[in-house]
Amino acid sequence: MAFSDIKGQDFAVRYLQSAIRKKRIPPTLLFVGKSGVGKFLTAITFAKALNCKEKEFDSCDRCESCVAIQNGVHPNVKVVGRKEKKISIDDVRGIIGSSFVPLKNGFKVNIMDSADKSTVQAFNSMLKYLEEPPENTVNILIAKNEDTIPETIRSRAVKVKFNPLGAKTIQRILTERGVESEKAYLISHVANGSMEEAERLLNDEVLQSRKEFIGTLLMFLKNEKTVPELVSKWDALHSDLTDRESAERFFDTLYETVNDILLVTVLREKENIVNIDFLGEIAERFFIIRKSALERIFDIISAEKKALLTNANARYIMMDGIFRVKEVIR
Ligand SMILES: [Zn+2]
């Protein structure tokens, strides 16, 4: 993949290409943005471009070096935290150890995916390494939430922000892949800026469960469904997630849905809502909810998301949030 194939991240791509052109590569980069917007893809493309044998400022995707990076066997490029979705101290030690491997006229690139999920020991070890980075080395930390990365590390990194993908961008990618236009239109809204989510929703079963959940959530917000009814629909939709991931995702989905209600009923804006397939229902049946109630729900979401950063019991926080919302709408 070349830089020009990365969709919807013009700012990040332009910045990285110009860093290569000017030969000014920051020793530590922090890629921040929600999941599924191209952070990892961009990091790999950047690693290829820095080591490519054919092109000076881009990846050719064909030379020996680009192919080795793609296959995860290039000696200069190390990826950790990809599968495990967290970084351990052993991962950091692996990076530090391998940085003494002689470079073949290239750039050493360490990609630390899910850096925001590192253990405390891993952060400490990382910090020592980042304080005195070796020459011709770039460390790329990838994170959804920069607040969970210690300030001591953040202050050493150049932040590169990745925006949620626009609905039009997702729709274009899906249509190019042969997805029929009506489905592509629906998913491009429902995925809310994440290509990863869009891919999940291509599965008809997932798409159907999501529809059932949003239907239940809307009824819950009108006080027509109980807490257990809501939770069981949610658990059916996200049985593969850990409690923490599930709670994070729940509050995001709740936020999107309440925001849709606000956009349609108060701001009279219909084009940019996430749950586009429920537009009619929201427009017809949600004028009964007051703006102040919606704002109280936003406050609850933001407080519970903050609590999630520090509290170990994610399931408890999710349930607490749901009961507090129930109080507001009762
Ligand atoms: Zn190449």
XYZ file of C-alpha atoms and ligand atoms in Angstrom:
331
model
C 0.000 0.000 0.000
C 1.296 3.454 -0.940
C 0.571 6.631 1.014
C -1.973 7.619 -1.632
C -3.988 4.448 -0.886
C -4.623 5.515 2.712
C -8.110 6.995 2.737
C -9.359 9.926 4.753
C -6.138 10.723 6.668
C -4.670 13.462 4.502
C -3.209 15.425 7.392
C -1.298 12.495 8.905
C -0.083 11.278 5.523
C 1.092 14.715 4.410
C 2.930 15.224 7.675
C 4.734 11.867 7.495
C 5.689 12.242 3.839
C 7.096 15.670 4.455
C 9.111 14.335 7.415
C 10.704 11.778 5.070
C 11.367 14.407 2.381
C 13.017 16.753 4.859
C 14.865 13.835 6.457
C 13.569 14.975 9.820
C 12.026 11.924 11.428
C 11.005 12.470 15.070
C 12.402 9.689 17.307
C 8.951 9.106 18.827
C 5.554 9.494 17.193
C 2.193 9.054 18.884
C -0.627 8.082 16.524
C -3.958 8.884 18.182
C -7.470 8.159 16.942
C -10.384 5.771 17.306
C -9.933 2.182 16.160
C -10.322 1.275 12.523
C -9.294 4.597 10.986
C -5.929 3.497 9.533
C -3.351 4.163 12.268
C -1.623 0.780 11.995
C -1.824 0.756 8.204
C -0.207 4.187 8.111
C 2.537 3.093 10.532
C 3.383 0.081 8.346
C 3.335 2.200 5.178
C 5.639 4.713 6.876
C 8.020 1.877 7.869
C 8.005 0.623 4.271
C 8.627 4.109 2.862
C 11.596 4.607 5.213
C 13.163 1.331 4.059
C 11.950 1.035 0.441
C 14.559 0.166 -2.187
C 12.569 1.451 -5.156
C 10.958 4.678 -4.011
C 12.498 7.507 -2.079
C 9.490 8.936 -0.253
C 6.871 6.217 -0.480
C 6.320 2.463 -0.349
C 6.485 0.526 -3.636
C 4.987 -2.586 -2.003
C 7.031 -4.811 -4.344
C 10.705 -4.614 -3.429
C 12.380 -7.119 -1.129
C 12.214 -4.688 1.789
C 8.518 -3.763 1.410
C 7.538 -7.424 1.071
C 9.558 -8.406 4.145
C 7.858 -5.655 6.188
C 4.441 -6.767 4.954
C 5.240 -10.339 6.029
C 6.556 -9.227 9.424
C 10.085 -10.553 8.841
C 12.089 -7.387 8.150
C 14.930 -7.068 10.705
C 14.462 -3.281 10.963
C 10.755 -3.291 11.698
C 9.347 -4.598 14.918
C 5.650 -4.733 15.803
C 4.344 -5.393 19.319
C 0.905 -5.214 20.936
C -0.903 -6.128 17.742
C -2.420 -9.490 18.647
C -2.386 -9.276 22.429
C -3.869 -5.755 22.304
C -1.546 -4.740 25.133
C 2.179 -4.274 25.642
C 4.140 -6.159 28.287
C 7.597 -5.442 29.638
C 8.925 -8.395 27.621
C 7.655 -6.738 24.438
C 9.564 -3.559 25.297
C 12.684 -5.569 26.152
C 12.367 -7.327 22.799
C 12.425 -3.954 21.056
C 15.354 -2.633 23.052
C 17.355 -5.830 22.474
C 16.718 -5.905 18.759
C 17.697 -2.288 18.246
C 21.350 -3.339 18.304
C 20.877 -5.380 15.145
C 22.920 -3.660 12.419
C 20.785 -1.718 10.003
C 20.917 -2.404 6.292
C 21.074 1.292 5.282
C 17.584 1.674 6.539
C 15.538 2.943 9.380
C 14.664 0.976 12.450
C 10.915 1.280 13.101
C 9.310 0.045 16.325
C 5.533 -0.022 16.140
C 3.807 -0.296 19.500
C 0.142 -0.980 18.826
C -2.401 -0.545 21.651
C 0.264 1.457 23.500
C -2.464 2.862 25.752
C -2.941 -0.668 27.130
C 0.678 -1.070 28.279
C 1.445 -2.325 31.759
C 3.066 0.100 34.223
C 6.348 -1.816 34.006
C 6.234 -1.640 30.216
C 5.708 2.146 30.365
C 8.671 2.537 32.731
C 10.927 0.481 30.535
C 9.663 2.318 27.436
C 10.390 5.656 29.049
C 14.046 4.802 29.700
C 14.379 3.749 26.073
C 12.649 6.832 24.692
C 14.816 9.143 26.768
C 17.871 8.170 24.739
C 16.641 6.833 21.437
C 19.248 5.212 19.176
C 20.047 6.918 15.864
C 17.990 6.137 12.765
C 15.213 4.776 14.909
C 11.596 5.826 15.079
C 9.178 4.553 17.702
C 5.529 4.724 16.775
C 3.082 4.468 19.659
C -0.478 3.768 18.558
C -3.314 4.660 20.923
C -7.061 5.131 20.968
C -6.937 7.162 24.135
C -3.906 9.330 24.771
C -5.045 10.140 28.316
C -3.961 6.683 29.442
C -0.377 7.273 28.289
C 1.826 8.809 30.998
C 2.637 12.478 30.496
C 6.378 11.675 30.700
C 6.043 9.580 27.542
C 3.569 11.838 25.766
C 5.849 14.838 26.213
C 8.600 13.042 24.281
C 6.395 12.191 21.337
C 5.150 14.131 18.345
C 1.397 13.607 18.216
C -0.215 12.701 14.897
C -3.973 12.827 15.018
C -6.153 10.444 12.990
C -9.716 11.582 12.348
C -12.760 9.336 12.213
C -13.390 8.484 8.571
C -16.215 10.378 6.897
C -19.338 8.416 5.948
C -18.643 9.221 2.290
C -15.115 7.772 2.561
C -16.375 4.531 4.118
C -19.165 4.316 1.546
C -16.629 4.707 -1.277
C -14.312 2.009 0.141
C -17.223 -0.420 0.558
C -18.656 0.277 -2.896
C -15.214 -0.253 -4.438
C -15.194 -3.642 -2.760
C -18.470 -4.551 -4.434
C -20.852 -4.042 -1.488
C -24.306 -3.139 -2.814
C -25.080 0.536 -2.551
C -27.958 0.461 -0.038
C -25.973 -1.673 2.419
C -22.848 0.441 1.888
C -24.861 3.590 2.662
C -26.292 2.124 5.889
C -22.962 0.752 7.121
C -21.097 3.953 6.246
C -23.275 5.772 8.811
C -23.606 3.052 11.430
C -19.831 2.395 11.530
C -19.398 5.981 12.750
C -16.000 6.670 11.252
C -14.377 3.286 11.814
C -13.462 0.977 8.954
C -12.914 -1.824 11.477
C -16.515 -1.443 12.625
C -17.680 -1.248 8.995
C -16.001 -4.580 8.299
C -17.657 -6.166 11.322
C -21.032 -4.912 10.123
C -20.605 -6.510 6.693
C -21.636 -9.723 8.432
C -25.433 -9.827 8.123
C -25.881 -11.432 11.540
C -23.893 -8.663 13.227
C -25.824 -6.041 11.275
C -29.107 -7.612 12.412
C -28.058 -7.857 16.109
C -26.981 -4.238 16.005
C -30.400 -3.250 14.627
C -32.145 -5.188 17.401
C -29.944 -3.583 20.028
C -30.492 -0.022 18.794
C -34.238 -0.708 18.663
C -34.114 -1.879 22.283
C -31.900 1.033 23.336
C -34.340 3.550 21.835
C -37.214 1.890 23.702
C -35.141 1.909 26.901
C -34.600 5.640 26.446
C -38.373 6.068 26.314
C -38.664 3.980 29.474
C -40.326 1.136 27.579
C -37.643 -1.486 28.229
C -36.018 -2.643 31.456
C -32.335 -2.651 32.379
C -32.022 -6.480 32.069
C -33.678 -6.408 28.628
C -31.185 -3.819 27.463
C -28.160 -5.593 28.934
C -29.036 -9.001 27.504
C -29.368 -7.539 23.983
C -26.021 -5.782 24.418
C -24.256 -8.904 25.645
C -25.621 -10.866 22.681
C -24.150 -8.285 20.327
C -20.716 -8.120 21.982
C -20.077 -11.529 23.514
C -16.530 -11.514 22.092
C -15.360 -8.465 24.044
C -13.752 -8.207 27.472
C -15.781 -6.408 30.157
C -13.701 -3.294 29.680
C -13.985 -3.240 25.894
C -17.682 -3.967 26.186
C -18.227 -1.102 28.648
C -16.227 1.339 26.506
C -18.146 0.328 23.427
C -21.459 0.528 25.262
C -20.902 4.120 26.345
C -19.794 5.049 22.816
C -22.946 3.511 21.351
C -25.122 5.211 23.958
C -23.409 8.514 23.205
C -23.955 8.124 19.455
C -27.615 7.278 19.917
C -28.383 10.104 22.351
C -26.462 12.438 20.061
C -28.639 11.281 17.146
C -31.744 12.182 19.165
C -30.276 15.604 19.919
C -29.324 16.209 16.288
C -32.739 15.246 14.933
C -35.113 16.622 17.568
C -33.308 19.739 18.758
C -30.909 20.746 16.008
C -33.099 19.450 13.145
C -30.071 17.958 11.455
C -30.609 14.600 9.812
C -27.761 13.963 7.420
C -25.013 13.145 9.901
C -26.726 10.817 12.313
C -25.181 7.413 13.021
C -28.339 5.306 13.277
C -29.640 6.441 9.916
C -32.026 3.470 9.647
C -33.880 4.768 12.753
C -34.170 8.343 11.498
C -37.927 8.097 10.975
C -38.568 6.681 14.413
C -36.337 9.219 16.147
C -37.934 12.098 14.248
C -41.476 10.980 15.010
C -41.252 9.681 18.539
C -38.463 11.419 20.435
C -39.647 14.992 20.807
C -40.900 13.925 24.221
C -37.351 13.788 25.624
C -36.162 17.121 26.897
C -32.819 18.608 25.910
C -31.861 18.859 29.588
C -32.379 15.086 29.977
C -30.165 14.426 26.979
C -27.498 16.649 28.477
C -27.694 14.788 31.792
C -27.145 11.526 29.941
C -24.079 13.014 28.228
C -22.757 13.985 31.673
C -23.283 10.444 32.968
C -21.466 8.973 29.961
C -18.508 11.280 30.383
C -18.249 10.594 34.142
C -18.465 6.817 33.663
C -15.899 6.860 30.866
C -13.548 8.717 33.157
C -14.196 6.154 35.885
C -13.315 3.404 33.408
C -9.780 4.775 33.087
C -9.022 4.168 36.737
C -11.483 1.634 38.127
C -10.784 -2.048 37.685
C -14.396 -3.204 37.646
C -15.591 -2.237 34.171
C -18.786 -4.273 34.344
C -19.844 -2.499 37.512
C -19.265 0.894 35.868
C -21.311 -0.074 32.827
C -24.232 -1.215 35.028
C -23.942 1.890 37.194
C -24.151 4.073 34.082
C -27.223 2.242 32.822
C -29.052 2.596 36.150
C -28.198 6.292 36.317
C -29.587 6.813 32.805
C -32.726 4.950 33.870
C -33.122 7.470 36.715
C -32.998 10.357 34.242
C -35.646 8.995 31.875
C -37.983 7.549 34.432
Zn 9.633 -0.959 -1.725
